[in-house]
Coordinates of C-alpha atoms and ligand atoms in Angstrom, one line a residue:
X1 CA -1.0 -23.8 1.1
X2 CA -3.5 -24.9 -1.3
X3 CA -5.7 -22.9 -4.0
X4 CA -9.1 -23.3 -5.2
X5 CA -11.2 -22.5 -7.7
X6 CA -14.5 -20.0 -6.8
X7 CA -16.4 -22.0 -9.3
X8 CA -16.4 -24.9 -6.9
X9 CA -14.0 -27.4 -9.1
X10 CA -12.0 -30.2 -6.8
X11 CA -8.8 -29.7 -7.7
X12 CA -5.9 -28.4 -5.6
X13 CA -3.1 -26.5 -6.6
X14 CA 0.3 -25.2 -5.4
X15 CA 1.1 -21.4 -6.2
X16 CA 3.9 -22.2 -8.2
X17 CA 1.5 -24.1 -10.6
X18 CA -1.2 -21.5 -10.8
X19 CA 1.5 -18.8 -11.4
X20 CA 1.5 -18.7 -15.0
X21 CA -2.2 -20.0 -15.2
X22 CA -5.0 -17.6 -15.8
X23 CA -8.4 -18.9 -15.1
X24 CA -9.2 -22.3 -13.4
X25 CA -10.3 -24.8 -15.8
X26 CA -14.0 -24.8 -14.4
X27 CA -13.6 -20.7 -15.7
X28 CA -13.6 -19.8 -11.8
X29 CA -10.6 -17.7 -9.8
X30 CA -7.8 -18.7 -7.7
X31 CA -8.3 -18.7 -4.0
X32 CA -6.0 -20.2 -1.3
X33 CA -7.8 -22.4 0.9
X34 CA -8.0 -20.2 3.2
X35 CA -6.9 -16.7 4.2
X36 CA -3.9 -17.2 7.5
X37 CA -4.6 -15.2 10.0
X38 CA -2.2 -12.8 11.3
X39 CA -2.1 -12.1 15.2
X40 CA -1.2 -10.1 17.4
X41 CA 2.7 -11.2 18.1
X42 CA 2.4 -11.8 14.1
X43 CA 1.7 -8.0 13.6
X44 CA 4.3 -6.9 15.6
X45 CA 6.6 -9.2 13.4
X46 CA 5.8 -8.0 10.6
X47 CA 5.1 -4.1 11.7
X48 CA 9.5 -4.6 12.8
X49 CA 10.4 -6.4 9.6
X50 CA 8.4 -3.0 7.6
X51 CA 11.1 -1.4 9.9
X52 CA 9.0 2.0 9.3
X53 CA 10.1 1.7 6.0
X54 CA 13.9 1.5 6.3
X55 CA 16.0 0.6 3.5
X56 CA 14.9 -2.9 2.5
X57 CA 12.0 -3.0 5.3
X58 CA 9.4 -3.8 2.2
X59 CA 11.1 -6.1 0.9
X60 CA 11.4 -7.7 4.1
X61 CA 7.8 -7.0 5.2
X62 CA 6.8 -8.7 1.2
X63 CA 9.0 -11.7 2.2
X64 CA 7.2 -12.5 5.7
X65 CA 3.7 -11.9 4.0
X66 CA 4.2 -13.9 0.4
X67 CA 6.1 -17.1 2.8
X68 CA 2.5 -17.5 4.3
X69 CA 1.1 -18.3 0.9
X70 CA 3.9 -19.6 -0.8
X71 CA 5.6 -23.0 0.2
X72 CA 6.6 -24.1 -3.1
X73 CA 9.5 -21.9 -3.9
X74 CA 12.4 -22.2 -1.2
X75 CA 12.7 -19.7 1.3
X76 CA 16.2 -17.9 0.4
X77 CA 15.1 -17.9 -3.0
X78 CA 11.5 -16.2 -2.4
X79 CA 13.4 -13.7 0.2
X80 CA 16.1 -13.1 -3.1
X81 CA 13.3 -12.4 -5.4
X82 CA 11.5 -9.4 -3.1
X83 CA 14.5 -8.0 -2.3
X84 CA 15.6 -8.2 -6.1
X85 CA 12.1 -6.5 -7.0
X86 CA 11.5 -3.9 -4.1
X87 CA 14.4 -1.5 -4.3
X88 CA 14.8 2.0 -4.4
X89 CA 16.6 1.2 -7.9
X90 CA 13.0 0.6 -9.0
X91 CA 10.6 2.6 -7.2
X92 CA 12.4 5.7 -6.8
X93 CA 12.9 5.7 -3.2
X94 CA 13.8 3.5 -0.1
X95 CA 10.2 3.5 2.0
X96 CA 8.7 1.8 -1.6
X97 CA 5.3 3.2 -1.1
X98 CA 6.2 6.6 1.7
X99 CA 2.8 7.8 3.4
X100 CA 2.5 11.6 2.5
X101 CA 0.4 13.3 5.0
X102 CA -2.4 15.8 3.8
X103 CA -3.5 16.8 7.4
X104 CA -4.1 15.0 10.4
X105 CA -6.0 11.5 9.9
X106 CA -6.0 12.1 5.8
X107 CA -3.2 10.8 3.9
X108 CA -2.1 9.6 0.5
X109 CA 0.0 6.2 -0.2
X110 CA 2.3 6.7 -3.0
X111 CA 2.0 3.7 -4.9
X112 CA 3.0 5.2 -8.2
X113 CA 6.5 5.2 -8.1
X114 CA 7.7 2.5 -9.9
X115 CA 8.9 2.4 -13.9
X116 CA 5.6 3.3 -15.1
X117 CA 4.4 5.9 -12.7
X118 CA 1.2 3.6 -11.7
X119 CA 0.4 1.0 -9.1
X120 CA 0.5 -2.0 -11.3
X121 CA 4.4 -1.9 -10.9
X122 CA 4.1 -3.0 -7.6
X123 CA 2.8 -6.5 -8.5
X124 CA 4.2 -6.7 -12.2
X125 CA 7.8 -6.5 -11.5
X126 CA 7.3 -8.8 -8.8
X127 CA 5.5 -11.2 -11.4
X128 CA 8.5 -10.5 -13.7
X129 CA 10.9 -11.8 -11.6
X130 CA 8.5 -14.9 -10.4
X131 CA 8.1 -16.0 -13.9
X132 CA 11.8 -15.6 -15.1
X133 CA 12.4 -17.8 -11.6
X134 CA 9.7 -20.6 -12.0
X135 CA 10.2 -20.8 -16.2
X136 CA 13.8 -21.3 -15.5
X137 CA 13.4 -24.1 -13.0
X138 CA 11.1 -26.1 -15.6
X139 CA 13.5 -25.3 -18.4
X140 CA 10.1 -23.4 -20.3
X141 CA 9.2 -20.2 -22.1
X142 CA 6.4 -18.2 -22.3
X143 CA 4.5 -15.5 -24.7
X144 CA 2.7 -13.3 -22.9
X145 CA -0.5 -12.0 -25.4
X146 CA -2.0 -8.9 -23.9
X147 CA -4.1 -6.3 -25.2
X148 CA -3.9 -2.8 -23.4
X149 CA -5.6 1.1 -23.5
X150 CA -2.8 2.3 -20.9
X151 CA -1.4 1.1 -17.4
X152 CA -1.4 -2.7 -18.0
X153 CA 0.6 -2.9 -21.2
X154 CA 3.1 -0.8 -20.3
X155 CA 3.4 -1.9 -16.6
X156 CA 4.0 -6.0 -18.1
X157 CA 6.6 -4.9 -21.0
X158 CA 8.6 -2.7 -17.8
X159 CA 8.4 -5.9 -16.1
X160 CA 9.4 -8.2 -18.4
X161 CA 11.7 -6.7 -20.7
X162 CA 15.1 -8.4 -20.7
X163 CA 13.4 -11.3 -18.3
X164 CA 14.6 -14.7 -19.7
X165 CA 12.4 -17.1 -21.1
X166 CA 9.7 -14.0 -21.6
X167 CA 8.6 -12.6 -24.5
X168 CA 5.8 -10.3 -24.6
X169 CA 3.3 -9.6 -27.5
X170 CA 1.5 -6.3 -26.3
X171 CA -1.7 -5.3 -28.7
X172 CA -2.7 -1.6 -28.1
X173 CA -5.2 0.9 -31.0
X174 CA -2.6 2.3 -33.7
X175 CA -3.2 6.3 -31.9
X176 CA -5.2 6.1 -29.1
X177 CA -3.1 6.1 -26.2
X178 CA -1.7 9.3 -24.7
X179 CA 1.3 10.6 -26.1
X180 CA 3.0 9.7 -23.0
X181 CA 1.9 6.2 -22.8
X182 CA 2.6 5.7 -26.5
X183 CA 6.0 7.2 -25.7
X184 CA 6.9 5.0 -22.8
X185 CA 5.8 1.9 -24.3
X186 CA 7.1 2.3 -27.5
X187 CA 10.5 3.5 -26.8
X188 CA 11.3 0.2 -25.1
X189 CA 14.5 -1.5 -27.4
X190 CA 14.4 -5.2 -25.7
X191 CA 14.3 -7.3 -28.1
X192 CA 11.9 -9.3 -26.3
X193 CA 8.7 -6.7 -26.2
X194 CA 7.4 -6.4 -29.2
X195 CA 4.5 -3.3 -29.6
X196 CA 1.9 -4.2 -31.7
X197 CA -0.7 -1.1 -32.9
X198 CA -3.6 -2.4 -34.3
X199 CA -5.8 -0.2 -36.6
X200 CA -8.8 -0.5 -34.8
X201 CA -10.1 0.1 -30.9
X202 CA -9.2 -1.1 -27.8
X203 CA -12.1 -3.7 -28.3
X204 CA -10.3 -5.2 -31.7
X205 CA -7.0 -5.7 -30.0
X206 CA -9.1 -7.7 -27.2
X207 CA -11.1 -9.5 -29.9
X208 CA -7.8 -10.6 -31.2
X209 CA -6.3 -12.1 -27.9
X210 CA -9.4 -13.9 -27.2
X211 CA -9.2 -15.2 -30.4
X212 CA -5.8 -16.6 -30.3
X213 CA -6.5 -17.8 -27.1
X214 CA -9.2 -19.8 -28.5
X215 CA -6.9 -21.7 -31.1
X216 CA -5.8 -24.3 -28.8
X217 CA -3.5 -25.7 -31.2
X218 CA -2.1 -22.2 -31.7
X219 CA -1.5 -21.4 -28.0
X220 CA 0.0 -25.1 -26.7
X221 CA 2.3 -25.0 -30.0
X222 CA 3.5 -20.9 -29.2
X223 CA 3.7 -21.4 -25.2
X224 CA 0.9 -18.2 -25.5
X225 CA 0.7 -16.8 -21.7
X226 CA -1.2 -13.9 -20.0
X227 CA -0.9 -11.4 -17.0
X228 CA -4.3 -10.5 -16.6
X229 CA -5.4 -8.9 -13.5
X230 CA -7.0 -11.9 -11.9
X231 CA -3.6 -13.6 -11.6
X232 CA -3.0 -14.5 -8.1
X233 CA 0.2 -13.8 -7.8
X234 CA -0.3 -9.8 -8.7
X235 CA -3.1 -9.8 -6.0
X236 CA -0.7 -11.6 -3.6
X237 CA 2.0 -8.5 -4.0
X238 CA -0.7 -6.1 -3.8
X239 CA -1.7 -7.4 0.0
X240 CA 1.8 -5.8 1.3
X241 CA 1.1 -2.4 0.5
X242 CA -2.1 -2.2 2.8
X243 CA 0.1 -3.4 5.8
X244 CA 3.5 -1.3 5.0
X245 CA 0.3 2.0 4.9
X246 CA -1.1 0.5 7.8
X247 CA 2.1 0.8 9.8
X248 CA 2.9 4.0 8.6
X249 CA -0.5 5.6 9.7
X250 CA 0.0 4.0 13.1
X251 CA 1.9 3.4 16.1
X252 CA 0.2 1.1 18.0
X253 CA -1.3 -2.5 16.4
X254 CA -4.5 -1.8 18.4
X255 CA -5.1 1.4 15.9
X256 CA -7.4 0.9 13.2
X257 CA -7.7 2.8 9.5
X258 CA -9.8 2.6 6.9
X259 CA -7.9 2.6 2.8
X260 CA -9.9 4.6 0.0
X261 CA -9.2 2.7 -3.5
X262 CA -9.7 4.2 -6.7
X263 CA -11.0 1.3 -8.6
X264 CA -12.2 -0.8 -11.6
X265 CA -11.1 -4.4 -11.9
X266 CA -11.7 -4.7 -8.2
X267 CA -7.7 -6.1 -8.3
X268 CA -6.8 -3.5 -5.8
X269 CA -9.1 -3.3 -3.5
X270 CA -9.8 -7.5 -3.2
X271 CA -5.8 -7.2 -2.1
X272 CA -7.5 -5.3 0.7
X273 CA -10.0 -7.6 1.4
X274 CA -7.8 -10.0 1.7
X275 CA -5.4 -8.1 4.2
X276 CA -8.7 -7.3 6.3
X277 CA -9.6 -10.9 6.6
X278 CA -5.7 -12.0 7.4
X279 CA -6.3 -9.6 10.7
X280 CA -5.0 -6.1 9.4
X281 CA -7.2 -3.7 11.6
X282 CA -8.8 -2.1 8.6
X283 CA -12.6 -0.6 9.5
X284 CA -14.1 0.4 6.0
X285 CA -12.6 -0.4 2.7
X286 CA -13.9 2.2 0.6
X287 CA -14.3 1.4 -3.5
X288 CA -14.2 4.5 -5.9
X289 CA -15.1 4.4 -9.2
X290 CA -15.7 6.8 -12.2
X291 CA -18.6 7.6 -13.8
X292 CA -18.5 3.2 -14.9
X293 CA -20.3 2.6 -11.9
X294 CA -20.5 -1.5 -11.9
X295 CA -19.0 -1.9 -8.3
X296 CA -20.7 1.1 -6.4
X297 CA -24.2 -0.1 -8.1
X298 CA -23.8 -3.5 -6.1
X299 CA -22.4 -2.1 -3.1
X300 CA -25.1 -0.1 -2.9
X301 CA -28.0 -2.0 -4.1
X302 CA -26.9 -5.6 -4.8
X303 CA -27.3 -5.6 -8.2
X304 CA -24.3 -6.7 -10.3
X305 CA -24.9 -5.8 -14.0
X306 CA -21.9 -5.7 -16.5
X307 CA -22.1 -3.1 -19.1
X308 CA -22.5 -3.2 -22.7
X309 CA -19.1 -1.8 -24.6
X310 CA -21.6 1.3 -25.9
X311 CA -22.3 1.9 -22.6
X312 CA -19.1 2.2 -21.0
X313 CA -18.0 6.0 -20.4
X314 CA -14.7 7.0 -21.7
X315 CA -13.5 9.1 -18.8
X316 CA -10.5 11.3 -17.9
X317 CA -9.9 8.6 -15.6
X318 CA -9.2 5.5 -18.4
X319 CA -8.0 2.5 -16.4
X320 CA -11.0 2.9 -14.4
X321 CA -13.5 2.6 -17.3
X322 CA -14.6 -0.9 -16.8
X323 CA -17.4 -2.7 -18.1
X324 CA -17.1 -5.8 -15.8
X325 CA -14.9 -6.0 -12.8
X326 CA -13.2 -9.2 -13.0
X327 CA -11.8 -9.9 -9.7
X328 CA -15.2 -9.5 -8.3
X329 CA -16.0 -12.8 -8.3
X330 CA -13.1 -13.4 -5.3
X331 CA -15.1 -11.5 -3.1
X332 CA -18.5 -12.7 -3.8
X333 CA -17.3 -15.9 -3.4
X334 CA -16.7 -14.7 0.6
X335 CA -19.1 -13.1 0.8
X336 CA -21.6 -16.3 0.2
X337 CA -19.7 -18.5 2.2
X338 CA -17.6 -20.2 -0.3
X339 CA -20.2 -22.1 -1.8
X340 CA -18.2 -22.6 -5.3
X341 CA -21.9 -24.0 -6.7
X342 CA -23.4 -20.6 -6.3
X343 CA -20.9 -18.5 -7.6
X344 CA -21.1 -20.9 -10.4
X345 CA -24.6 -20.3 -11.1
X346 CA -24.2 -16.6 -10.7
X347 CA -20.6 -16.2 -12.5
X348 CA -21.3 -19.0 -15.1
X349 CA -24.9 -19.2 -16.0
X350 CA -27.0 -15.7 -14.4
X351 CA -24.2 -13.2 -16.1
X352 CA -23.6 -14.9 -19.4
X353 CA -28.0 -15.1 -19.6
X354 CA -28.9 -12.2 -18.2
X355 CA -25.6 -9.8 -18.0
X356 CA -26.4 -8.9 -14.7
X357 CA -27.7 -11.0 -11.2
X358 CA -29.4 -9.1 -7.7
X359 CA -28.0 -10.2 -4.4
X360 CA -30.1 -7.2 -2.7
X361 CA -32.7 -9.9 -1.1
X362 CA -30.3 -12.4 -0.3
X363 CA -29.3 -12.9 4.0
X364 CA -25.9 -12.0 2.9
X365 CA -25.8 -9.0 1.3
X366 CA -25.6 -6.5 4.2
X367 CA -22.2 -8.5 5.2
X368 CA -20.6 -6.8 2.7
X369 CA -20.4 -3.6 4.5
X370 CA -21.3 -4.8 8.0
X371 CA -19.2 -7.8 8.2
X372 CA -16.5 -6.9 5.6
X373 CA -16.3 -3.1 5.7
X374 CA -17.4 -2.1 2.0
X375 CA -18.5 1.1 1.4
X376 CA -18.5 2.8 -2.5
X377 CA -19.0 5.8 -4.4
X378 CA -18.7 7.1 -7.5
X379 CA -17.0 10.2 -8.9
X380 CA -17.5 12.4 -12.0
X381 CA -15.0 14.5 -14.5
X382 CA -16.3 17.5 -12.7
X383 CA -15.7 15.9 -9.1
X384 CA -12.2 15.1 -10.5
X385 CA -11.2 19.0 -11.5
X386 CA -12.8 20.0 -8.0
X387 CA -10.9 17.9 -6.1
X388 CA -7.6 18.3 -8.0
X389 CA -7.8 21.8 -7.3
X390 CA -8.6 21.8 -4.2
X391 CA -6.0 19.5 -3.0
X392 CA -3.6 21.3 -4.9
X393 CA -4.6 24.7 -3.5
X394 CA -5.2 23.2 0.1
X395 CA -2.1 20.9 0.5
X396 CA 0.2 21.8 -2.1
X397 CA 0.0 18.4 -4.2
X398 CA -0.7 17.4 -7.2
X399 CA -2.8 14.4 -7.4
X400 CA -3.5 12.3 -10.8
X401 CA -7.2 11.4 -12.1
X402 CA -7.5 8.5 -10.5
X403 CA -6.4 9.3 -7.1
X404 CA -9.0 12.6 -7.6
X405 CA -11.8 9.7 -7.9
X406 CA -10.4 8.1 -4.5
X407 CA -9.8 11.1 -2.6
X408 CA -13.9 12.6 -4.1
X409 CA -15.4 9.3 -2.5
X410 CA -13.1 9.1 0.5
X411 CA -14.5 12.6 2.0
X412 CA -18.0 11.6 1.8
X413 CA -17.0 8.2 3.9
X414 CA -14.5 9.8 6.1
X415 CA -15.2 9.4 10.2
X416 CA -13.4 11.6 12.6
X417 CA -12.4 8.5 14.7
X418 CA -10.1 6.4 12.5
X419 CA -7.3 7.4 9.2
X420 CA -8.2 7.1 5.8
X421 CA -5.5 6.0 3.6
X422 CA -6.2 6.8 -0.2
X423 CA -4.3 5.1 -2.6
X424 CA -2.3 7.0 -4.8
X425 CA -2.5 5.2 -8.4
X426 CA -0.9 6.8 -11.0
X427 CA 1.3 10.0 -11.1
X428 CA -0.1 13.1 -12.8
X429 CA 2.3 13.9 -15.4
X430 CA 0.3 10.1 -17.1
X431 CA -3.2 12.4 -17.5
X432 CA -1.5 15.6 -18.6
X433 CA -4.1 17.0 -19.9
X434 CA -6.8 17.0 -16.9
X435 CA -4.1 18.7 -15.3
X436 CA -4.2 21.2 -17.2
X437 CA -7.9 21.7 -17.7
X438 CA -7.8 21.5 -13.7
X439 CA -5.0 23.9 -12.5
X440 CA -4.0 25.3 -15.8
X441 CA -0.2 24.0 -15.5
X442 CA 1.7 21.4 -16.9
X443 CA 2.2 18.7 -14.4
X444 CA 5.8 17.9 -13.0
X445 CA 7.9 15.4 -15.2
X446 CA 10.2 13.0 -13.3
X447 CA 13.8 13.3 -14.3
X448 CA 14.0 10.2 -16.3
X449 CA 10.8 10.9 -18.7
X450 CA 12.6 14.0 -19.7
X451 CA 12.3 14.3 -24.0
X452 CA 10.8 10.4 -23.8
X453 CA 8.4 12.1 -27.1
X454 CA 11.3 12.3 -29.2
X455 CA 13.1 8.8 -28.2
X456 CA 13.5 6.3 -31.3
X457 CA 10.3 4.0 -31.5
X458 CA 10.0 0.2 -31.8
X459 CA 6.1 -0.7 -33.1
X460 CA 4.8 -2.5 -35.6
X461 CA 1.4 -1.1 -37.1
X462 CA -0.9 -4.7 -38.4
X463 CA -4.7 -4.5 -39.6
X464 CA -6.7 -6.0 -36.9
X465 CA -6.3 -9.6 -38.4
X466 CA -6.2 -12.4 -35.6
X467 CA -4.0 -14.0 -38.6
X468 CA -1.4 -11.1 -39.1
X469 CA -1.1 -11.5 -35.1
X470 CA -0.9 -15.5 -35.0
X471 CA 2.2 -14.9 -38.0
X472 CA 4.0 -12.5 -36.8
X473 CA 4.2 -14.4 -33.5
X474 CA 5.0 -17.6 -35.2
X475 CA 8.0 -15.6 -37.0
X476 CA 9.7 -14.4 -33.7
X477 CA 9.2 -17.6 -31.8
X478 CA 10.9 -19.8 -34.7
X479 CA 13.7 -17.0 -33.9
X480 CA 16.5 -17.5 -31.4
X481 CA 16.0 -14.8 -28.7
Ligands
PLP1 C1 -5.6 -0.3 -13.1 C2 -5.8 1.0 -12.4 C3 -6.8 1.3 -11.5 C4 -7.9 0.2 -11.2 O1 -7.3 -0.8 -10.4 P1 -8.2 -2.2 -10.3 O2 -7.2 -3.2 -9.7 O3 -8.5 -2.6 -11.7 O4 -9.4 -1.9 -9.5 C5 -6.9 2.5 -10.9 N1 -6.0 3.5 -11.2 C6 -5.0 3.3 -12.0 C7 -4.1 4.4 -12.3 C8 -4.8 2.1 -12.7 O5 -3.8 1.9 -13.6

């Protein structure tokens, strides 16, 4: 299996070299050559490896899926790696991602489960354990340089802490996290994460990565990595999850479903896209988003326009509030028929002129619900206390922000004939205080967060100087850890 760039550049690569890349070097995505195709007996193979979620069934449903993309890491190895990551020692329980029913043909996949409580643990401590693996085997190291509001940061330092060959530079604004995020990133004592608060906004701390990124000399000399959401290799692990719900919600491979997905970088629901076009019978992928409407506008009217920072809402669902999506491009890439030149043109030069380009007159815009099953909506802080009530009420459950925003737009696009699966994305004891303005409770607190508020902290607090970053680390690479 090769990969390719959706900006049309001629180079090939293997996964194991585009595994600790970020972008291609023409700016474009990573895309395999093309998506393998899954049939019938291969469903069946894979629906008895899931094993109905049996102890290590996800683990050994990941294996089968990642081996058909992967071919440069040997098999035994790649099979040790997802069974290393995908344990109940990790996610809480042996199914990994368990289907909870909220009545017949509705249901919810718990992908929230995992260290941080949110659904980017189920590709981060995959990529953990990939990059300890591939750094080890070329004798390198890395610094990851991130800048986080939330889910992201803390997902990559639960990932990587302790990980060989890792160390992990994580930016966030000094006080504006959640007490609870604050509190689970900070508490972290391996003495390769270092927290970072910046006194500034989110936007600072992103200001600063770009800018060290930009010192060339800087980044070759410091090893200075990323995990950004457009990494391949977290899409990749996000792919099992739609076939471990899909075999849940069924019995026969003949069944189809459709998968509601809260959204905003478009990382989740492009790992659905990509299990559609590998064969999983999915009918309608349906994209929610918040009140930062990017993706339903162009679903709905073929307009892609990226948002100005002052206009993008802050909502009481935050890792939704996007101003670009930036695993978009994958899909529009399919969706024009792979032609690298135009997504160039739109990608490159249309967005970076004009912040925004129109697809509505163009042949292929109705494939993208027609051919490819897209539907969207959008979901408001009002829509989100409705709905968490009224699950919670209804069904007994208590469902987090985000999920609220997937289950709103998954109603209106629900048909009788075929299961909606929404994904579950974050737990709701992370956006406490919705909760509370919703049901007028506290939400439930899993066992092992218990008093996390009063742990000891490890955080340094810096001005928002690209220099104060670039020193400090300088001073802890020239340090033997
Ligand atoms: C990151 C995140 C999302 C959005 O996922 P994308 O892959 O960016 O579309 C939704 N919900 C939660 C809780 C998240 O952390």
């Amino acid at each position: 299996m090769r990969y390719l760039s959706t900006r049309g550049h001629a180079d090939r690569k293997r996964f194991c070299e585009i595994l600790l890349e970020g972008l291609a070097p023409d700016g474009g995505l990573y895309l395999p050559e093309q998506y393998p195709r899954v049939d019938a007996a291969g469903l069946q193979r894979l629906r008895a490896a899931f094993n109905g979620g049996a102890p290590g069934g996800y683990a050994a449903l990941a294996f089968e899926i990642l081996s058909l993309y992967i071919d440069d890491i040997p098999a035994n190895d790649l099979r040790a790696l997802c069974e290393k990551t995908y344990t109940e020692a990790v996610f809480g329980t042996a199914q990994i991602v368990p289907l909870k029913r909220l009545e017949d043909g509705f249901y919810l996949e718990a992908l929230s489960n995992g260290p941080t409580l949110a659904f980017k643990d189920m590709a981060m401590q995959l990529l953990g354990n990939l990059f300890e693996y591939e750094l080890a085997r070329r004798g390198e190291e890395l610094n990851i340089l991130g800048a986080t509001s939330g889910d992201t940061g803390s997902a990559a330092e639960y990932a990587m802490r302790g990980k060989r060959g890792v160390r992990v530079f994580m930016l966030s604004p000094h006080g504006r996290m959640s007490p609870f995020q604050q509190a689970q990133m900070f508490s972290l004592m391996d003495h390769n994460i270092h927290n970072i608060a910046i006194e500034g906004v989110f936007d600072d701390c992103q200001d600063i990565v770009k800018n060290v990124s930009n010192d060339l000399d800087f980044k070759r000399r410091h090893r200075i990595g990323t995990v950004n959401s457009i990494n391949w290799a977290r899409l990749l692990a996000q792919v099992v999850y739609y076939f471990a719900g899909y075999f849940q919600a069924t019995t026969k491979d003949t069944e189809q479903v459709s998968f509601a997905v809260p959204s905003g970088n478009f990382g989740n629901v492009c790992a659905g896209h990509v299990a559609r076009q590998m064969g999983l019978p999915i009918d309608r992928l349906v994209v929610a988003t918040n009140e930062n409407d990017v993706l339903d506008e162009f679903f709905r009217t073929g307009v892609y326009r990226v948002r100005a920072s002052a206009d993008t809402h802050e909502t009481s669902s935050p890792s939704m509030d996007i101003s670009k999506a930036s695993n978009f491009e994958r899909f529009v890439f399919d969706l024009l028929g792979r032609d690298g030149a135009r997504v160039k043109a739109l990608f490159g030069d249309a967005l970076s002129r004009d912040g925004r380009f129109d697809l509505g007159a163009d042949p292929a815009f109705p494939d993208a619900a027609d051919r490819y099953g897209f539907r969207s909506g959008k979901s408001t802080h009002d829509d989100r206390l409705t709905t968490i009530r009224d699950v919670f009420q209804r069904h007994g459950v208590m469902i987090d922000t985000h999920t609220a925003d997937g289950v709103k737009v998954a109603r209106d696009h629900r048909s009788e004939a075929t299961p909606m699966i929404v994904l579950e994305t974050a737990l709701p004891i992370k956006f406490a205080e919705t909760i509370v303005e919703a049901l007028g409770r506290q939400p439930e607190r899993p066992a092992q967060f218990e008093g996390i508020e009063s742990l000891p902290r490890r955080v340094t607090v810096m001005a928002a100087s690209t220099a104060a970053v670039q020193q400090f680390i300088a001073g802890h690479c020239a340090r033997a850890t």
